[in-house]
mmCIF file of C-alpha atoms in Angstrom:
data_model
loop_
_atom_site.group_PDB
_atom_site.id
_atom_site.type_symbol
_atom_site.label_atom_id
_atom_site.label_comp_id
_atom_site.label_asym_id
_atom_site.label_seq_id
_atom_site.Cartn_x
_atom_site.Cartn_y
_atom_site.Cartn_z
ATOM 1 C CA UNK A 1 13.597 -19.788 -55.697
ATOM 2 C CA UNK A 2 17.355 -19.336 -55.489
ATOM 3 C CA UNK A 3 16.897 -15.631 -54.783
ATOM 4 C CA UNK A 4 14.319 -16.351 -52.083
ATOM 5 C CA UNK A 5 16.589 -18.927 -50.475
ATOM 6 C CA UNK A 6 19.481 -16.455 -50.521
ATOM 7 C CA UNK A 7 17.359 -13.763 -48.858
ATOM 8 C CA UNK A 8 16.211 -16.202 -46.215
ATOM 9 C CA UNK A 9 19.762 -17.369 -45.604
ATOM 10 C CA UNK A 10 21.028 -13.788 -45.312
ATOM 11 C CA UNK A 11 18.159 -12.839 -42.986
ATOM 12 C CA UNK A 12 18.888 -15.864 -40.837
ATOM 13 C CA UNK A 13 22.565 -14.948 -40.704
ATOM 14 C CA UNK A 14 21.779 -11.388 -39.656
ATOM 15 C CA UNK A 15 19.406 -12.601 -36.953
ATOM 16 C CA UNK A 16 22.055 -14.976 -35.629
ATOM 17 C CA UNK A 17 24.671 -12.209 -35.665
ATOM 18 C CA UNK A 18 22.322 -9.859 -33.801
ATOM 19 C CA UNK A 19 21.555 -12.517 -31.192
ATOM 20 C CA UNK A 20 25.251 -13.253 -30.697
ATOM 21 C CA UNK A 21 26.006 -9.525 -30.346
ATOM 22 C CA UNK A 22 23.301 -9.073 -27.722
ATOM 23 C CA UNK A 23 24.600 -12.137 -25.902
ATOM 24 C CA UNK A 24 28.186 -10.865 -25.868
ATOM 25 C CA UNK A 25 27.082 -7.446 -24.567
ATOM 26 C CA UNK A 26 24.981 -9.044 -21.838
ATOM 27 C CA UNK A 27 27.804 -11.398 -20.841
ATOM 28 C CA UNK A 28 30.318 -8.547 -20.733
ATOM 29 C CA UNK A 29 27.971 -6.490 -18.548
ATOM 30 C CA UNK A 30 27.466 -9.435 -16.201
ATOM 31 C CA UNK A 31 31.201 -10.123 -15.947
ATOM 32 C CA UNK A 32 32.109 -6.473 -15.265
ATOM 33 C CA UNK A 33 29.169 -5.670 -12.986
ATOM 34 C CA UNK A 34 31.045 -6.366 -9.750
ATOM 35 C CA UNK A 35 34.079 -4.387 -10.928
ATOM 36 C CA UNK A 36 31.893 -1.424 -11.893
ATOM 37 C CA UNK A 37 30.196 -1.481 -8.491
ATOM 38 C CA UNK A 38 33.572 -1.706 -6.749
ATOM 39 C CA UNK A 39 34.786 1.339 -8.665
ATOM 40 C CA UNK A 40 31.617 3.223 -7.767
ATOM 41 C CA UNK A 41 32.108 2.365 -4.106
ATOM 42 C CA UNK A 42 35.672 3.677 -4.224
ATOM 43 C CA UNK A 43 34.489 6.857 -5.936
ATOM 44 C CA UNK A 44 31.828 7.339 -3.267
ATOM 45 C CA UNK A 45 34.357 6.785 -0.500
ATOM 46 C CA UNK A 46 36.753 9.366 -1.952
ATOM 47 C CA UNK A 47 33.917 11.853 -2.419
ATOM 48 C CA UNK A 48 32.633 11.383 1.130
ATOM 49 C CA UNK A 49 36.071 11.959 2.616
ATOM 50 C CA UNK A 50 36.578 15.078 0.496
ATOM 51 C CA UNK A 51 33.289 16.498 1.750
ATOM 52 C CA UNK A 52 33.755 15.359 5.324
ATOM 53 C CA UNK A 53 37.283 14.365 6.430
ATOM 54 C CA UNK A 54 37.592 11.263 8.611
ATOM 55 C CA UNK A 55 38.539 13.236 11.733
ATOM 56 C CA UNK A 56 35.102 14.899 11.729
ATOM 57 C CA UNK A 57 33.127 11.692 12.446
ATOM 58 C CA UNK A 58 33.672 8.568 14.527
ATOM 59 C CA UNK A 59 31.370 5.972 12.955
ATOM 60 C CA UNK A 60 31.933 3.530 10.088
ATOM 61 C CA UNK A 61 30.267 5.901 7.657
ATOM 62 C CA UNK A 62 30.141 3.540 4.671
ATOM 63 C CA UNK A 63 28.214 1.022 6.775
ATOM 64 C CA UNK A 64 25.900 3.613 8.347
ATOM 65 C CA UNK A 65 23.562 3.944 5.407
ATOM 66 C CA UNK A 66 19.934 4.402 4.459
ATOM 67 C CA UNK A 67 18.662 3.264 1.078
ATOM 68 C CA UNK A 68 16.803 5.978 -0.814
ATOM 69 C CA UNK A 69 14.787 5.700 -4.018
ATOM 70 C CA UNK A 70 13.066 9.024 -4.581
ATOM 71 C CA UNK A 71 12.528 10.610 -8.001
ATOM 72 C CA UNK A 72 13.055 14.044 -6.437
ATOM 73 C CA UNK A 73 16.669 13.011 -5.969
ATOM 74 C CA UNK A 74 16.720 11.732 -9.546
ATOM 75 C CA UNK A 75 16.804 8.121 -8.324
ATOM 76 C CA UNK A 76 14.891 5.398 -10.127
ATOM 77 C CA UNK A 77 16.356 2.621 -7.972
ATOM 78 C CA UNK A 78 17.630 2.481 -4.373
ATOM 79 C CA UNK A 79 20.987 4.096 -3.647
ATOM 80 C CA UNK A 80 22.669 4.637 -0.285
ATOM 81 C CA UNK A 81 22.723 7.829 1.726
ATOM 82 C CA UNK A 82 25.385 7.864 4.438
ATOM 83 C CA UNK A 83 25.130 9.272 7.954
ATOM 84 C CA UNK A 84 28.057 10.884 9.746
ATOM 85 C CA UNK A 85 27.964 10.561 13.516
ATOM 86 C CA UNK A 86 29.927 11.929 16.425
ATOM 87 C CA UNK A 87 29.470 10.395 19.837
ATOM 88 C CA UNK A 88 26.613 8.350 18.438
ATOM 89 C CA UNK A 89 24.664 11.377 17.211
ATOM 90 C CA UNK A 90 24.091 11.973 13.499
ATOM 91 C CA UNK A 91 25.066 15.474 12.391
ATOM 92 C CA UNK A 92 25.311 15.151 8.599
ATOM 93 C CA UNK A 93 23.941 13.132 5.714
ATOM 94 C CA UNK A 94 25.592 12.496 2.370
ATOM 95 C CA UNK A 95 22.899 12.126 -0.260
ATOM 96 C CA UNK A 96 22.975 10.338 -3.615
ATOM 97 C CA UNK A 97 21.685 12.651 -6.340
ATOM 98 C CA UNK A 98 21.302 12.022 -10.063
ATOM 99 C CA UNK A 99 20.956 15.106 -12.242
ATOM 100 C CA UNK A 100 19.132 13.844 -15.352
ATOM 101 C CA UNK A 101 19.604 16.837 -17.623
ATOM 102 C CA UNK A 102 23.333 17.380 -17.969
ATOM 103 C CA UNK A 103 24.577 18.487 -21.368
ATOM 104 C CA UNK A 104 25.783 14.964 -22.248
ATOM 105 C CA UNK A 105 23.541 12.900 -19.989
ATOM 106 C CA UNK A 106 22.966 12.182 -16.306
ATOM 107 C CA UNK A 107 25.403 13.500 -13.695
ATOM 108 C CA UNK A 108 25.770 11.570 -10.438
ATOM 109 C CA UNK A 109 26.524 13.611 -7.326
ATOM 110 C CA UNK A 110 27.045 13.265 -3.615
ATOM 111 C CA UNK A 111 25.539 16.191 -1.700
ATOM 112 C CA UNK A 112 26.604 16.563 1.928
ATOM 113 C CA UNK A 113 24.021 18.244 4.164
ATOM 114 C CA UNK A 114 24.254 19.236 7.820
ATOM 115 C CA UNK A 115 21.341 18.617 10.133
ATOM 116 C CA UNK A 116 20.231 22.231 9.719
ATOM 117 C CA UNK A 117 20.122 21.949 5.920
ATOM 118 C CA UNK A 118 23.396 23.699 5.163
ATOM 119 C CA UNK A 119 25.482 22.222 2.358
ATOM 120 C CA UNK A 120 28.727 20.670 3.555
ATOM 121 C CA UNK A 121 29.938 20.072 0.048
ATOM 122 C CA UNK A 122 29.126 18.582 -3.340
ATOM 123 C CA UNK A 123 31.208 16.148 -5.377
ATOM 124 C CA UNK A 124 30.700 14.518 -8.774
ATOM 125 C CA UNK A 125 30.812 10.719 -8.997
ATOM 126 C CA UNK A 126 30.054 10.121 -12.685
ATOM 127 C CA UNK A 127 29.396 12.238 -15.752
ATOM 128 C CA UNK A 128 29.872 12.379 -19.522
ATOM 129 C CA UNK A 129 30.291 16.103 -19.897
ATOM 130 C CA UNK A 130 32.571 17.603 -22.538
ATOM 131 C CA UNK A 131 36.305 17.378 -21.738
ATOM 132 C CA UNK A 132 37.799 20.829 -21.273
ATOM 133 C CA UNK A 133 34.382 22.410 -20.685
ATOM 134 C CA UNK A 134 31.690 20.614 -18.679
ATOM 135 C CA UNK A 135 34.182 18.356 -16.933
ATOM 136 C CA UNK A 136 35.157 21.385 -14.841
ATOM 137 C CA UNK A 137 32.480 20.122 -12.429
ATOM 138 C CA UNK A 138 35.189 17.736 -11.205
ATOM 139 C CA UNK A 139 36.997 19.181 -8.219
ATOM 140 C CA UNK A 140 40.340 18.076 -9.664
ATOM 141 C CA UNK A 141 39.662 20.233 -12.730
ATOM 142 C CA UNK A 142 38.358 23.400 -11.056
ATOM 143 C CA UNK A 143 36.988 24.813 -7.812
ATOM 144 C CA UNK A 144 33.557 25.527 -9.326
ATOM 145 C CA UNK A 145 31.779 22.774 -7.385
ATOM 146 C CA UNK A 146 33.062 24.199 -4.084
ATOM 147 C CA UNK A 147 30.746 27.208 -4.444
ATOM 148 C CA UNK A 148 27.872 25.230 -2.911
ATOM 149 C CA UNK A 149 29.549 24.783 0.462
ATOM 150 C CA UNK A 150 27.781 26.786 3.157
ATOM 151 C CA UNK A 151 24.714 27.419 0.989
ATOM 152 C CA UNK A 152 21.163 26.524 2.004
ATOM 153 C CA UNK A 153 17.599 27.053 0.857
ATOM 154 C CA UNK A 154 17.024 30.774 1.280
ATOM 155 C CA UNK A 155 20.755 31.445 0.892
ATOM 156 C CA UNK A 156 20.581 32.372 -1.885
ATOM 157 C CA UNK A 157 16.827 33.024 -2.347
ATOM 158 C CA UNK A 158 14.960 30.551 -4.551
ATOM 159 C CA UNK A 159 15.061 32.812 -7.620
ATOM 160 C CA UNK A 160 18.858 33.115 -7.361
ATOM 161 C CA UNK A 161 19.523 29.373 -7.649
ATOM 162 C CA UNK A 162 20.744 29.789 -11.195
ATOM 163 C CA UNK A 163 23.722 31.205 -13.066
ATOM 164 C CA UNK A 164 24.804 34.830 -12.777
ATOM 165 C CA UNK A 165 23.905 35.697 -16.371
ATOM 166 C CA UNK A 166 20.278 34.962 -15.438
ATOM 167 C CA UNK A 167 20.475 37.019 -12.259
ATOM 168 C CA UNK A 168 21.567 34.099 -10.105
ATOM 169 C CA UNK A 169 24.148 33.697 -7.376
ATOM 170 C CA UNK A 170 26.376 31.160 -9.114
ATOM 171 C CA UNK A 171 28.952 31.664 -11.823
ATOM 172 C CA UNK A 172 28.620 29.452 -14.871
ATOM 173 C CA UNK A 173 31.580 27.406 -16.012
ATOM 174 C CA UNK A 174 33.044 28.918 -19.162
ATOM 175 C CA UNK A 175 31.474 27.263 -22.195
ATOM 176 C CA UNK A 176 29.328 24.969 -20.055
ATOM 177 C CA UNK A 177 26.249 26.930 -19.020
ATOM 178 C CA UNK A 178 23.885 23.965 -19.518
ATOM 179 C CA UNK A 179 26.019 21.759 -17.273
ATOM 180 C CA UNK A 180 26.259 24.513 -14.652
ATOM 181 C CA UNK A 181 22.505 25.092 -14.599
ATOM 182 C CA UNK A 182 21.793 21.362 -14.365
ATOM 183 C CA UNK A 183 24.046 20.868 -11.341
ATOM 184 C CA UNK A 184 22.649 23.947 -9.611
ATOM 185 C CA UNK A 185 19.094 22.631 -10.104
ATOM 186 C CA UNK A 186 20.120 19.215 -8.833
ATOM 187 C CA UNK A 187 21.644 20.587 -5.639
ATOM 188 C CA UNK A 188 18.631 22.818 -5.014
ATOM 189 C CA UNK A 189 16.211 19.907 -5.536
ATOM 190 C CA UNK A 190 18.177 17.762 -3.101
ATOM 191 C CA UNK A 191 17.897 20.493 -0.453
ATOM 192 C CA UNK A 192 14.162 20.781 -1.094
ATOM 193 C CA UNK A 193 13.800 17.021 -0.658
ATOM 194 C CA UNK A 194 15.837 17.206 2.536
ATOM 195 C CA UNK A 195 13.652 20.019 3.895
ATOM 196 C CA UNK A 196 10.387 18.283 3.017
ATOM 197 C CA UNK A 197 11.169 14.639 3.857
ATOM 198 C CA UNK A 198 14.837 13.914 4.336
ATOM 199 C CA UNK A 199 15.457 15.590 7.681
ATOM 200 C CA UNK A 200 12.594 13.705 9.345
ATOM 201 C CA UNK A 201 13.687 10.441 7.786
ATOM 202 C CA UNK A 202 17.414 10.675 8.435
ATOM 203 C CA UNK A 203 17.589 12.585 11.723
ATOM 204 C CA UNK A 204 15.796 12.482 15.036
ATOM 205 C CA UNK A 205 15.265 15.963 16.577
ATOM 206 C CA UNK A 206 17.918 15.358 19.219
ATOM 207 C CA UNK A 207 20.495 14.361 16.581
ATOM 208 C CA UNK A 208 21.136 17.812 15.163
ATOM 209 C CA UNK A 209 23.915 19.563 17.150
ATOM 210 C CA UNK A 210 24.321 23.234 16.499
ATOM 211 C CA UNK A 211 28.062 23.398 16.136
ATOM 212 C CA UNK A 212 29.766 23.258 12.756
ATOM 213 C CA UNK A 213 31.524 19.939 12.289
#
């Protein structure tokens, strides 16, 4: 009986410890949620201004937003896309994209797209890629991510949206081929979504000026 009582007491103690641990984690997440979202907003703002400097648009871009929740963009919950306008006309969209298959987990991107489907730029918001290797997707670590600017579906052809060692048009980051391929796929998928649904949703036909911003 003493042994049984000891086992029950130990089991009860473990259950209480587990419940307390879960409670602490949940409380910590709740307390830091607003701070995390504030940091994400700042990261988005920096990324948007790197892709599209403030002198290129005249609207309050962070308030000119459309909520998107499309699995083709890797989104499982609504996230904002931002519209850049000039003289009231939208000429570019900055899309939220989650690449699910990075080497160390999901990679969150902002993909800037002109009305005609040309890439304005790509920036990384969050990732867990390997320091010194996969983290070269950050623009402060290397210029690799800048290679997407000016690209579009058909430039390069669909079969060339991969790394050079597989006959593609993009160099792979040294020691980070999986990360490189994942980002390339994510950018291509975002352009496919834009072609199929995004342009009609985000732009009216008259809101696509021909000049380069």
